[in-house]
Short mmCIF file of C-alpha atoms and ligand atoms in Angstrom, two decimals:
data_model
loop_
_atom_site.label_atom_id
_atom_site.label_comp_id
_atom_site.label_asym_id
_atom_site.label_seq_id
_atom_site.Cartn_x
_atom_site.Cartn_y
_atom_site.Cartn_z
CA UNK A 804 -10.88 3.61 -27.62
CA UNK A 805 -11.47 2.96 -31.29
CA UNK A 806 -14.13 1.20 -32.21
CA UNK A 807 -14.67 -1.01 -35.18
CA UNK A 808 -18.33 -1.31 -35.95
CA UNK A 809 -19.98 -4.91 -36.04
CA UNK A 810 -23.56 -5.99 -35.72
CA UNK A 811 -22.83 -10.01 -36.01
CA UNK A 812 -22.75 -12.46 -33.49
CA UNK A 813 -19.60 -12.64 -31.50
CA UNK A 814 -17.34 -14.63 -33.57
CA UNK A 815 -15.58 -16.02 -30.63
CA UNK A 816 -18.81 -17.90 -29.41
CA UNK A 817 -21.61 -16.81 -31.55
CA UNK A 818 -22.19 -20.47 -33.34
CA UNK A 819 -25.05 -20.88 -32.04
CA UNK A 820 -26.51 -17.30 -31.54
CA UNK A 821 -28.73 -16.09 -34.92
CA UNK A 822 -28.30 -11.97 -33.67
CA UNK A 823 -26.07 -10.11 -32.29
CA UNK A 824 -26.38 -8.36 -28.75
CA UNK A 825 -28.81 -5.27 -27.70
CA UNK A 826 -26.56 -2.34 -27.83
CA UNK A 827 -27.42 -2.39 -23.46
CA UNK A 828 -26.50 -6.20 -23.35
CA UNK A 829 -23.08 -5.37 -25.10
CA UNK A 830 -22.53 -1.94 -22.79
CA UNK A 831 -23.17 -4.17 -19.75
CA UNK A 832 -20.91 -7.46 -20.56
CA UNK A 833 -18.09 -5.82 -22.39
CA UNK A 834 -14.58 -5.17 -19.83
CA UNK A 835 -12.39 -4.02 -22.85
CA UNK A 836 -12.58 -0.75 -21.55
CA UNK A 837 -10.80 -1.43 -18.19
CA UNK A 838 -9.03 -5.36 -19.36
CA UNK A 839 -7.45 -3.62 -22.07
CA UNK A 840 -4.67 -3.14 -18.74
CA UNK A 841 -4.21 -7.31 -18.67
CA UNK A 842 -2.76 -6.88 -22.25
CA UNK A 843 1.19 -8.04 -21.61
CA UNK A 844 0.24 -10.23 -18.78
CA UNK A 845 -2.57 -11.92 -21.42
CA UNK A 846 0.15 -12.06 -24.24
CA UNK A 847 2.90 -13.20 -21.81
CA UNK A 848 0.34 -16.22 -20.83
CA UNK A 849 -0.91 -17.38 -24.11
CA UNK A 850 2.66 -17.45 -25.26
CA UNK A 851 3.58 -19.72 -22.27
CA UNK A 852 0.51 -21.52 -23.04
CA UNK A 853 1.25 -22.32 -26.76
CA UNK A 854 4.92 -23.04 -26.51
CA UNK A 855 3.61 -25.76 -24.04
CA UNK A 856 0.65 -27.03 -26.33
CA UNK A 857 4.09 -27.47 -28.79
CA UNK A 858 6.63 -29.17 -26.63
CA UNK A 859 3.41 -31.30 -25.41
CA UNK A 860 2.58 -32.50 -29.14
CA UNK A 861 -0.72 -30.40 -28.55
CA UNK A 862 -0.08 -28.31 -31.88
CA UNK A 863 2.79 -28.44 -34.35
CA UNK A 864 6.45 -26.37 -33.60
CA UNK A 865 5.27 -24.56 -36.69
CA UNK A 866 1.90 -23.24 -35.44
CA UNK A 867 3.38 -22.06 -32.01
CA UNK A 868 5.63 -19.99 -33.94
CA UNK A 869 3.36 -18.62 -35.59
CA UNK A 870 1.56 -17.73 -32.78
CA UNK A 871 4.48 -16.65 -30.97
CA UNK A 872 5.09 -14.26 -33.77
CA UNK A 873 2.03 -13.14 -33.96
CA UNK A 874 1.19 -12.49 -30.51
CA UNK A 875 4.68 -10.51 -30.14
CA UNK A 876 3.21 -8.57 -33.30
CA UNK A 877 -0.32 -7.79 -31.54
CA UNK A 878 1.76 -6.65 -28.03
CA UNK A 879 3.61 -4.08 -29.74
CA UNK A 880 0.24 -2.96 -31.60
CA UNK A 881 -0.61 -2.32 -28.26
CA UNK A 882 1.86 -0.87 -26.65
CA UNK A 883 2.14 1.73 -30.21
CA UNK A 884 -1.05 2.64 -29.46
CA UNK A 885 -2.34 1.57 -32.81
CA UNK A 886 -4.11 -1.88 -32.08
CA UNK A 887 -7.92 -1.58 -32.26
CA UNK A 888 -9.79 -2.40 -29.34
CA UNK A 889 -13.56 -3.62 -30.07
CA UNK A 890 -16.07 -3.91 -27.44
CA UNK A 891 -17.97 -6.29 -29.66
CA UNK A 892 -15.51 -8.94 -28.84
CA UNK A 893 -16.27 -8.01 -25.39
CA UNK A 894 -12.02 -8.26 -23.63
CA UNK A 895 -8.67 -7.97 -23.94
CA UNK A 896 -8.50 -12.24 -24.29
CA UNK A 897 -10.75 -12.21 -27.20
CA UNK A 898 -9.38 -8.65 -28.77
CA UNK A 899 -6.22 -10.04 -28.41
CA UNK A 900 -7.16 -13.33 -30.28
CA UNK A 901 -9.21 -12.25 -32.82
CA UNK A 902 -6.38 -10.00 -33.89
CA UNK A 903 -4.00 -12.71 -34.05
CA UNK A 904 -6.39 -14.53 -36.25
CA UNK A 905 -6.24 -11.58 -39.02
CA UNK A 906 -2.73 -11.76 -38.76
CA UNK A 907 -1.73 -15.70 -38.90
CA UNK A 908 -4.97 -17.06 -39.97
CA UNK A 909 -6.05 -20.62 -39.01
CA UNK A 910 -2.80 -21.32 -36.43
CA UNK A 911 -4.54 -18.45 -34.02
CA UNK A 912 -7.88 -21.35 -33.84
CA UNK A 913 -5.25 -23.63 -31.88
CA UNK A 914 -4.25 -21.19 -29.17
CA UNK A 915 -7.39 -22.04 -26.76
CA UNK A 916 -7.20 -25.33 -27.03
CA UNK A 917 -6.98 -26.75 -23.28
CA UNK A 918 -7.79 -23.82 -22.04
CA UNK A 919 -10.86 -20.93 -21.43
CA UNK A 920 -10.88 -17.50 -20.63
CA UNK A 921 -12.06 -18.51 -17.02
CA UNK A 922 -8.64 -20.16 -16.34
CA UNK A 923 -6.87 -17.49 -18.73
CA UNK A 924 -8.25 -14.65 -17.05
CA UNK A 925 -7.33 -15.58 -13.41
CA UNK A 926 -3.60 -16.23 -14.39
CA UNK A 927 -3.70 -12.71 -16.25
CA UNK A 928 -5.35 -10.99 -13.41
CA UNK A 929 -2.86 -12.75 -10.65
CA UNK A 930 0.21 -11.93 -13.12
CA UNK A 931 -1.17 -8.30 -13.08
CA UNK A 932 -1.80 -7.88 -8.87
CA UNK A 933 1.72 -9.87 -8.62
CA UNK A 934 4.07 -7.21 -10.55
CA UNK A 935 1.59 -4.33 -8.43
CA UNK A 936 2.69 -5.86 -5.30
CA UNK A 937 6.69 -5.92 -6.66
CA UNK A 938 5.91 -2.04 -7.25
CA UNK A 939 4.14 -0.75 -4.28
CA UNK A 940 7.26 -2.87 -2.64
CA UNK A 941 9.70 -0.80 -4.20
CA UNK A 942 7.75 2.06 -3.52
CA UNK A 943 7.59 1.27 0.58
CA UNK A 944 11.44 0.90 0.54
CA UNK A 945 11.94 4.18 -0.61
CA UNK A 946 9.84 5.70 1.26
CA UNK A 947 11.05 3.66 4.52
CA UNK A 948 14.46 5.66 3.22
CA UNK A 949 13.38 8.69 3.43
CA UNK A 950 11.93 8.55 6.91
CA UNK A 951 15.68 6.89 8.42
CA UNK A 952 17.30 9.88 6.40
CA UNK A 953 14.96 11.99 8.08
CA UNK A 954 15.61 10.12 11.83
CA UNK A 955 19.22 10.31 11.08
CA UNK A 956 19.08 13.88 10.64
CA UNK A 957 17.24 14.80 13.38
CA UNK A 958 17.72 11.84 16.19
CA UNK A 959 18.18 13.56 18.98
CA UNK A 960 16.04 16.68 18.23
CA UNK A 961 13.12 16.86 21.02
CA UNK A 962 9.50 16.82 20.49
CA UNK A 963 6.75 16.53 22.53
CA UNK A 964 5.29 12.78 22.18
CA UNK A 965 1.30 12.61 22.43
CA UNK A 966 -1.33 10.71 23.73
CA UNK A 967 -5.15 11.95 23.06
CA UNK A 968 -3.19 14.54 21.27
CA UNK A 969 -2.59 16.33 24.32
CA UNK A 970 0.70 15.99 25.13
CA UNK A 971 2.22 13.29 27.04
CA UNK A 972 6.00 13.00 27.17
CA UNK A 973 9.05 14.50 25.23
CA UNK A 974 9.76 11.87 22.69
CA UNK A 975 12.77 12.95 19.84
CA UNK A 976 12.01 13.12 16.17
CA UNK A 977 14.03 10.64 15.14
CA UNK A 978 12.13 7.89 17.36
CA UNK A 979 8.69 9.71 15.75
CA UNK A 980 9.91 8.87 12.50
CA UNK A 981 11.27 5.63 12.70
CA UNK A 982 7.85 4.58 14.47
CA UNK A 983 6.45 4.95 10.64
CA UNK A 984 9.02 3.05 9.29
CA UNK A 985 8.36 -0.36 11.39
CA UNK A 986 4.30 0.62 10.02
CA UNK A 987 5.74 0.28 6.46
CA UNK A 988 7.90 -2.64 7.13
CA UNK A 989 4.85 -4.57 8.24
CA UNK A 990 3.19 -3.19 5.73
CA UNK A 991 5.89 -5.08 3.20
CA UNK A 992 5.96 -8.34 4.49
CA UNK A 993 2.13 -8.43 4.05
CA UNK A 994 2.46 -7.62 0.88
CA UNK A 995 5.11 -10.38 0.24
CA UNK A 996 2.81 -12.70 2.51
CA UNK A 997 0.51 -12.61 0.11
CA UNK A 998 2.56 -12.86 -2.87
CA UNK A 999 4.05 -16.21 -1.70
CA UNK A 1000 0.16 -17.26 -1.06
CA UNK A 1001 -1.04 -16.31 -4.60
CA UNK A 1002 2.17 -17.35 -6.55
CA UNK A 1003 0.18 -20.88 -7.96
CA UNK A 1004 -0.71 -20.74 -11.55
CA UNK A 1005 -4.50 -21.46 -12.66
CA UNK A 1006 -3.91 -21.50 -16.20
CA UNK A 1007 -4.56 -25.41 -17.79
CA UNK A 1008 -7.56 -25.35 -14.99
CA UNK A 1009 -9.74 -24.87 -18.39
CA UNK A 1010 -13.63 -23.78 -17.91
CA UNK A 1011 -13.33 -25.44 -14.62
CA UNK A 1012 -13.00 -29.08 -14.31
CA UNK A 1013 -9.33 -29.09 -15.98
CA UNK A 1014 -9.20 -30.38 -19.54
CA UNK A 1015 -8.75 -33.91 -21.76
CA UNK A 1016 -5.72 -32.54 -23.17
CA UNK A 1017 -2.18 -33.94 -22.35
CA UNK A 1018 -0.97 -30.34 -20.55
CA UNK A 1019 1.95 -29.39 -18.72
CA UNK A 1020 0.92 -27.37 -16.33
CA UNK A 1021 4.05 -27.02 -14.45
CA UNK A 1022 5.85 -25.71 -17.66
CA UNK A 1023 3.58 -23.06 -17.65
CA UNK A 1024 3.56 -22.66 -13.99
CA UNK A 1025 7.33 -22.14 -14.21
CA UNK A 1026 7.16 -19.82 -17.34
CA UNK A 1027 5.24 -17.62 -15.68
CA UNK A 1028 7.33 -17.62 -12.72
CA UNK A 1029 4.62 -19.24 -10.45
CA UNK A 1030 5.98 -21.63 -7.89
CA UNK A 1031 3.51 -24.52 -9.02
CA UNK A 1032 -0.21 -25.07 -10.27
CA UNK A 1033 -3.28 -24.56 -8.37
CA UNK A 1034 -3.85 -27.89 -7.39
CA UNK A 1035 -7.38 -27.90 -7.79
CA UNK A 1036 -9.05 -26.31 -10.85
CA UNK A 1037 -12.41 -25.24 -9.26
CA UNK A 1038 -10.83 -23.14 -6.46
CA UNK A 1039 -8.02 -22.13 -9.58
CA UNK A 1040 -10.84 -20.36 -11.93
CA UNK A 1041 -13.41 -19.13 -8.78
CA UNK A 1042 -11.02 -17.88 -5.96
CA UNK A 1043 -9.77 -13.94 -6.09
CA UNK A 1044 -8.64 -14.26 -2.46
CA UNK A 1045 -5.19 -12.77 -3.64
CA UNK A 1046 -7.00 -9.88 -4.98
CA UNK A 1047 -8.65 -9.64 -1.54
CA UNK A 1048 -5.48 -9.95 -0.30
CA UNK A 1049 -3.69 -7.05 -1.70
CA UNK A 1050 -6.80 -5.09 -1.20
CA UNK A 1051 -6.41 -5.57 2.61
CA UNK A 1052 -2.71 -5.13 2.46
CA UNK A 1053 -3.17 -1.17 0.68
CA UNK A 1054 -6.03 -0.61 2.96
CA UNK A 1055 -3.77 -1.40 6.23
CA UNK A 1056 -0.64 0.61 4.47
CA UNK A 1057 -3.36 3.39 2.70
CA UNK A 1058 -4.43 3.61 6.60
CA UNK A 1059 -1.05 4.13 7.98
CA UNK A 1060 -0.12 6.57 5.00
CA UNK A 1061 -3.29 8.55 6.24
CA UNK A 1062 -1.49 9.18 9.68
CA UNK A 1063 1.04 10.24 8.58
CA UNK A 1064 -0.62 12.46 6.30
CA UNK A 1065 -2.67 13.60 9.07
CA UNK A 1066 0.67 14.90 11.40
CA UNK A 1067 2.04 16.61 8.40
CA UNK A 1068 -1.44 18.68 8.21
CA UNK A 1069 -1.24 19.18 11.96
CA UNK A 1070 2.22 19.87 11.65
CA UNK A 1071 2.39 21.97 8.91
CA UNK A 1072 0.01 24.30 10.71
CA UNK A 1073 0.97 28.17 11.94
CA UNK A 1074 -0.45 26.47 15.48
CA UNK A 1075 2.36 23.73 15.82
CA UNK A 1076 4.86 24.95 12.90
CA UNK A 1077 6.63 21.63 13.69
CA UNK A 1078 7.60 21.20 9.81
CA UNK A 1079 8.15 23.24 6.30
CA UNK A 1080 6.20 21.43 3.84
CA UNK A 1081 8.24 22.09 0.49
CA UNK A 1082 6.70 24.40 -2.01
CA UNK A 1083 6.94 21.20 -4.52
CA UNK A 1084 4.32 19.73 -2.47
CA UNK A 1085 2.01 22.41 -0.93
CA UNK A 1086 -1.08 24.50 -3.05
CA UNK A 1087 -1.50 28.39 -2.82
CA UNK A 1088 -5.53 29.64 -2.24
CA UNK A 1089 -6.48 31.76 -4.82
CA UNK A 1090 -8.20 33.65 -2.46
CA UNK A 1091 -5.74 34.09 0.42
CA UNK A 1092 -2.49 35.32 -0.63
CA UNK A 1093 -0.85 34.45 2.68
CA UNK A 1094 -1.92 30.51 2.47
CA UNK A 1095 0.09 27.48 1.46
CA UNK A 1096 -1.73 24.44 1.65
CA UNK A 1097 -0.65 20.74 2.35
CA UNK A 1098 -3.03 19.45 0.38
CA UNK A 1099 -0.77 16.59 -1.03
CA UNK A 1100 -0.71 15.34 2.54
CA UNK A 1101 -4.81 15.81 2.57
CA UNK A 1102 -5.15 13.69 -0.08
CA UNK A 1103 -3.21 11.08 0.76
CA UNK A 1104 -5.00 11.11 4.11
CA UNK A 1105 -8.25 10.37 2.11
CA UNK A 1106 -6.66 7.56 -0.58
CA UNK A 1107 -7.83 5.06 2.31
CA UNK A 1108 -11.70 5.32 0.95
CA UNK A 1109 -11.37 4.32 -2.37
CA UNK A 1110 -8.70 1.53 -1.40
CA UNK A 1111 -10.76 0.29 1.65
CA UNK A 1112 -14.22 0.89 -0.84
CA UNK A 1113 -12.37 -1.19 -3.30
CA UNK A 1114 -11.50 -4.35 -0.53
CA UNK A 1115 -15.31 -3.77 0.86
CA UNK A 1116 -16.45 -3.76 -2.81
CA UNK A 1117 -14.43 -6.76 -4.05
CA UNK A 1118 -15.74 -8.40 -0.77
CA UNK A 1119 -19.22 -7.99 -1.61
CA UNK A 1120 -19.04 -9.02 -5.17
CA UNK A 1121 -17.34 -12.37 -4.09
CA UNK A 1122 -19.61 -13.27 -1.19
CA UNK A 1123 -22.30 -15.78 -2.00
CA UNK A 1124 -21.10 -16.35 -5.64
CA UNK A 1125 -21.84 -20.13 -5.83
CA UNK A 1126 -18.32 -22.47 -7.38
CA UNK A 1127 -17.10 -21.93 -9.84
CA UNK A 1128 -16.86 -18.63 -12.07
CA UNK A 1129 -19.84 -16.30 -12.43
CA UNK A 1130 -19.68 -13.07 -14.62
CA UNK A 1131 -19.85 -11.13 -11.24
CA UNK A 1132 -16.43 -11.82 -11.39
CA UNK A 1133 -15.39 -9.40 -14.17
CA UNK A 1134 -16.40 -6.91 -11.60
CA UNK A 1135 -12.96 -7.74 -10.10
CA UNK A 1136 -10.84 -5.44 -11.14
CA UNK A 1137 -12.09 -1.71 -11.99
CA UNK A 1138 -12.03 -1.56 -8.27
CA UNK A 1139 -8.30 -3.00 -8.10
CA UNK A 1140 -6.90 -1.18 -10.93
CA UNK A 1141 -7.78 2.05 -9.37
CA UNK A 1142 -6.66 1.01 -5.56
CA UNK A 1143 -3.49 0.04 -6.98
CA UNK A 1144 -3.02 3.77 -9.09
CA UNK A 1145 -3.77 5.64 -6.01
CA UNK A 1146 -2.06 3.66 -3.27
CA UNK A 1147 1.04 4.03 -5.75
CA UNK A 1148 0.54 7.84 -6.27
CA UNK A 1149 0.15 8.06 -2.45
CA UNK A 1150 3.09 6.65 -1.99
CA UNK A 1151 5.01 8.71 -3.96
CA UNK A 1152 3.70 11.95 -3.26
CA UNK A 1153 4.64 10.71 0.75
CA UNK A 1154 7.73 10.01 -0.69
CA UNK A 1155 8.73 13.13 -1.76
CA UNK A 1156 6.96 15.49 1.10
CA UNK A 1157 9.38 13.20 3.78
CA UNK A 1158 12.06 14.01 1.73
CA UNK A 1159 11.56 17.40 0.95
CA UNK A 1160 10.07 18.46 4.31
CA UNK A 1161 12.08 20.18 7.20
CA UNK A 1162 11.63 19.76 10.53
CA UNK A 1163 11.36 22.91 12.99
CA UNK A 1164 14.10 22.71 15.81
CA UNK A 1165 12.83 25.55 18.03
CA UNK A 1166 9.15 25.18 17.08
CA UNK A 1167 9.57 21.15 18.25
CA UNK A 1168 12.17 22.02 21.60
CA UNK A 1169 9.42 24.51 22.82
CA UNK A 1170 6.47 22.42 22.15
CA UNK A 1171 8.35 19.62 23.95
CA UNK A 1172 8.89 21.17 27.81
CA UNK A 1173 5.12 22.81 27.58
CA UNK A 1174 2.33 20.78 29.01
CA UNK A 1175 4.02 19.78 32.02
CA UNK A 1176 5.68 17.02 29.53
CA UNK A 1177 8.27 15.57 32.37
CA UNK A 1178 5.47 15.11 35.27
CA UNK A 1179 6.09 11.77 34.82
CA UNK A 1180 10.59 11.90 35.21
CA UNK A 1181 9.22 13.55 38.21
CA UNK A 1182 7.11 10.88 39.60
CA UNK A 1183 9.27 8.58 38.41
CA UNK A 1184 12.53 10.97 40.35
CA UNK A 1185 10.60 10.48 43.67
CA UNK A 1186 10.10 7.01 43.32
CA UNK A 1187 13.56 6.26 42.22
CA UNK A 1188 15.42 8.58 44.87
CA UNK A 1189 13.21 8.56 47.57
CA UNK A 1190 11.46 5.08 47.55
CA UNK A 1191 7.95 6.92 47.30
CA UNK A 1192 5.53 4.12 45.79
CA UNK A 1193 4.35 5.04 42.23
CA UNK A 1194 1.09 5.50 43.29
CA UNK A 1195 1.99 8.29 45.59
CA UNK A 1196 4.59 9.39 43.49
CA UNK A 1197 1.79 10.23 41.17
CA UNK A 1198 -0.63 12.13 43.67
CA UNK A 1199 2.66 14.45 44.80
CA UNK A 1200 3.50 15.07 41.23
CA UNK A 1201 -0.63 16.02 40.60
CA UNK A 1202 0.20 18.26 43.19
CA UNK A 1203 3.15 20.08 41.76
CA UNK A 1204 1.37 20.32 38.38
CA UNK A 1205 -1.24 21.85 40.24
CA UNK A 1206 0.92 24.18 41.75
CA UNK A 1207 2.74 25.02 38.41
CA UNK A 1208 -0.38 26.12 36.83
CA UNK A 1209 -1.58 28.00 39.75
CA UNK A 1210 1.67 30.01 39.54
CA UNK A 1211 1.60 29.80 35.91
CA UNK A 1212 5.18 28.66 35.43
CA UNK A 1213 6.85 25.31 34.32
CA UNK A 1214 7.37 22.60 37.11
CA UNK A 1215 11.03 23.23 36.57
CA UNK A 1216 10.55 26.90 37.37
CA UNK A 1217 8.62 25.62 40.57
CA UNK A 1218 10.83 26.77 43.78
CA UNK A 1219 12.26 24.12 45.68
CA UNK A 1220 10.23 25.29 49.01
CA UNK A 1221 7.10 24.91 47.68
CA UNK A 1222 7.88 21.89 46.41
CA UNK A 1223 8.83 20.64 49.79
CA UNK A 1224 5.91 21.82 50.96
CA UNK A 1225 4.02 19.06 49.19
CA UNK A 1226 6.05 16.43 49.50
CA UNK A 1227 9.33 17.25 52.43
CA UNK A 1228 11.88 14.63 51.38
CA UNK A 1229 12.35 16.85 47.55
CA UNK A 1230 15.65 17.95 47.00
CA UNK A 1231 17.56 20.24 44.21
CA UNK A 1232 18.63 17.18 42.52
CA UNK A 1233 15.15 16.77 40.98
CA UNK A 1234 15.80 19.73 38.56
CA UNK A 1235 18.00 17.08 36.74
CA UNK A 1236 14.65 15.17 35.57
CA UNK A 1237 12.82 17.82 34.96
CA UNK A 1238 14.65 18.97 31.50
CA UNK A 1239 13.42 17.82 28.53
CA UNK A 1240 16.37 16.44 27.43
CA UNK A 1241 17.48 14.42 30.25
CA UNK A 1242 13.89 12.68 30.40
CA UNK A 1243 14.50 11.56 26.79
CA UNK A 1244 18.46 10.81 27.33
CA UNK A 1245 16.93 8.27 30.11
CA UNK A 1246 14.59 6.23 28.48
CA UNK A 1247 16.77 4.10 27.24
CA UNK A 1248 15.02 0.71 27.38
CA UNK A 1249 15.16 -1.17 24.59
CA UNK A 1250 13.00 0.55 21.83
CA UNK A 1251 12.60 3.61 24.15
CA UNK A 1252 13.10 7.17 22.78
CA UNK A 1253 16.96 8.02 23.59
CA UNK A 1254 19.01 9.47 20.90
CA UNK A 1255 21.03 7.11 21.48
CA UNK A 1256 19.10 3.64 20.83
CA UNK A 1257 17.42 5.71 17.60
CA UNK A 1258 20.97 5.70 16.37
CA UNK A 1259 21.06 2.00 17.19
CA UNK A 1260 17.90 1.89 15.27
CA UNK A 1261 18.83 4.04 12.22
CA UNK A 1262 22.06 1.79 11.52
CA UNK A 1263 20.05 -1.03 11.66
CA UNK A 1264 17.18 0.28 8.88
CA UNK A 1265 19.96 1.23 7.01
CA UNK A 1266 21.60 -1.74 6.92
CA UNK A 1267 18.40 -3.48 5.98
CA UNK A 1268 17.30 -1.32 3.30
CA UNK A 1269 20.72 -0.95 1.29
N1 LIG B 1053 -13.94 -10.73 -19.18
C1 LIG B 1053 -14.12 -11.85 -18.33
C2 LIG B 1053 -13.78 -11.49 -16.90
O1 LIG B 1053 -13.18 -10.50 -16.71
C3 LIG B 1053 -13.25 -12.98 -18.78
C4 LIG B 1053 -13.75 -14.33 -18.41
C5 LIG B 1053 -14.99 -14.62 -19.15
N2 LIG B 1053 -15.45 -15.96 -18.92
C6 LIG B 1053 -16.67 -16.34 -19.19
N3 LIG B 1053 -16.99 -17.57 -18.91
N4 LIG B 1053 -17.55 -15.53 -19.69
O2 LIG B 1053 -14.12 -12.18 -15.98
#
């Protein structure tokens, strides 16, 4: 940041104030070096704000476009990279006006009127978590994408499905994948839950109690592409619930990333060998020549601190603040800003490791028929067939398990005499149920693991996503 050096009195709202601040004082108040980010969204309200002050008779036609020329002239100073931000005049509002004084003189005085940076810096800061949500939207479709190109790849192939990670029943990849994409689909419409919630403008709420001044606040509203006003201009200037808001929504989707994340580590491993992790996404050790690391996946899996740290954070700062604004609420968005960077870089590094990644057929198909993984088509086989209860169904199938183990062989391996010799009525037609891909070509209930309702399931994401 460049720094321009001043020892005055802010000239904002020093009128009354005979010295400047203690170097400390200044360090401590100043939010120029993270606001600087509210820039467009600060530009793109104060020119909403001053075309209304005109079409209201608030200020002439002729000093709005000034400002409006001037303010388009300080944005691409910005964005060039050659504006120069002060910490003196403490944020981006007052960098931002100050600059537009030196450039159009006395016009820039008429900008604030019937307004203050408390209502000012709650419509930049909702402008700013609004376009994030529109992003990390965009960001969940494609990666929704990538997981139904993945299940349509792979629908049928089988896998074993897990519960306590031990496993439980043969499940098929494509039904693993798509269970992530109904996560990230609920993970979108919170998102846009909360964007219809927070879409009210504050600005014209002034300091707090609204101003004298004949404003139109629903020209601004609509300028800004808010739905309407905050209808009352203490909860407009003192409320971040929105922020909250999005906070929760990338903690629940930074939490369901991290599962993910998690099964690609697991999955990735020379134990399961499940997946390929593309080179594009994996780390060497410089120590281990033989190693390639997911540590793209690890790091996702850990974005949820920060993003949760940030929602506990914001939480905390908000709590007990008495109505209306206090300057704990600067504290705001640090936090935010750098939930919002990471939950976007997660979700693009995810992106591309689904896409790039290849599942294991062999690795998956074995995995699937160990563990015993149809004991329950069996149970379920001498229930259906032979009108054993389920309970009983269960204890005979314990039994065979048993037996399996003893003899160290898969129940399907099992002879049918010793089978019979736990339970008498079991004939050779229970070998049909005891393949791994029979049990998952039967469970066809509706949003069960057959091939065939994934493929029901695939058309339908991809008819929803484009
Ligand atoms: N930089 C301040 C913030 O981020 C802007 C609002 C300042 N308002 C005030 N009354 N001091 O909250």
């Amino acid at each position: 940041m460049t720094e321009k050096p001043d020892t005055q009195s802010n000239q904002m709202w020093g009128g009354r104030f005979a010295d400047g601040p203690d170097a400390i004082m200044e360090a401590i108040n100043a939010s120029i070096g993270f606001d600087q980010r509210l820039a467009a969204q600060d530009i793109q309200g104060s020119r909403a704000h001053a075309a209304m002050l005109a079409a209201t008779g608030i200020i002439t036609d002729s000093d709005a476009e000034a400002i409006r020329e001037g303010l388009l002239t300080v944005l691409s100073e910005i964005e060039t990279g050659t504006f120069q931000f002060s910490t003196a005049l403490e944020d981006i509002h007052m960098n931002v006006e100050a600059r537009l004084k030196e450039l159009i003189g006395e016009p820039a005085g008429r900008l604030h009127t019937g307004r203050s940076r408390n209502d000012q810096v709650a419509t930049d800061f909702r402008l700013w978590v609004r376009d994030q949500m529109d992003a990390v939207d965009g960001a969940l479709a494609s990666l929704m994408s990538g997981l139904v190109e993945q299940a349509e790849d792979c629908a049928d192939w089988v896998m074993p499905g897990f519960t306590h990670l031990q496993v439980a029943q043969p499940v098929t990849w494509g039904h693993h994948m798509l269970a992530y994409v109904e996560m990230f689909a609920r993970d979108r419409s919170r998102f846009a839950d909360a964007r219809v919630r927070m879409n009210e403008s504050p600005l014209g709420a002034a300091a707090l109690a609204g101003t004298s001044f004949p404003i139109d606040r629903e020209m601004t509203a609509k300028a800004l592409g808010f739905d309407r006003p905050c209808a009352n201009s203490l909860d407009a200037v003192s409320d971040r619930d929105f922020a909250l808001e999005f906070l929760g929504a990338a903690s629940i989707c930074a939490m369901h990333l991290s599962r993910l994340a998690e099964e690609l580590v697991i999955w990735s491993s020379a134990q399961f060998r499940f997946v390929t992790l593309s080179d594009r996404f994996s780390t060497g050790s410089s120590i281990m020549p033989q190693k390639k690391n997911p540590d793209a996946a690890e790091l996702i899996r850990a974005k949820i601190g920060r993003i949760l740290g940030a929602q506990v954070g914001l939480l905390t700062v908000m709590k007990g603040l008495p109505l209306t604004y206090s300057k704990d609420m600067q504290e705001d968005k640090e936090q935010l800003f750098d939930a919002a960077d990471n939950l976007m870089l997660a979700l693009a590094a995810m992106d591309g490791m689904v896409r790039d990644m290849s599942a294991n057929r062999e690795a998956l198909a074995a995995a699937a028929g160990s563990g015993f993984s149809t004991a329950t088509d069996l149970a379920d086989w001498l229930v259906r067939v032979l009108g054993v209860p389920f309970r009983e169904a269960h204890h005979v199938t314990g039994a065979l398990v048993a037996m399996a183990e003893e003899q160290r062989c898969d129940l399907s391996e099992l002879p049918l005499a010793d089978m019979q010799s736990v339970h008498d009525g079991i004939t050779g037609d229970v070998f049909s149920v005891l393949s791994v891909e029979n049990s998952v070509a039967s469970r066809m209930s509706f949003g069960g693991t057959a091939p065939e309702r994934v493929r029901e399931q695939v058309a339908l994401w991809k008819e929803r996503l484009g």
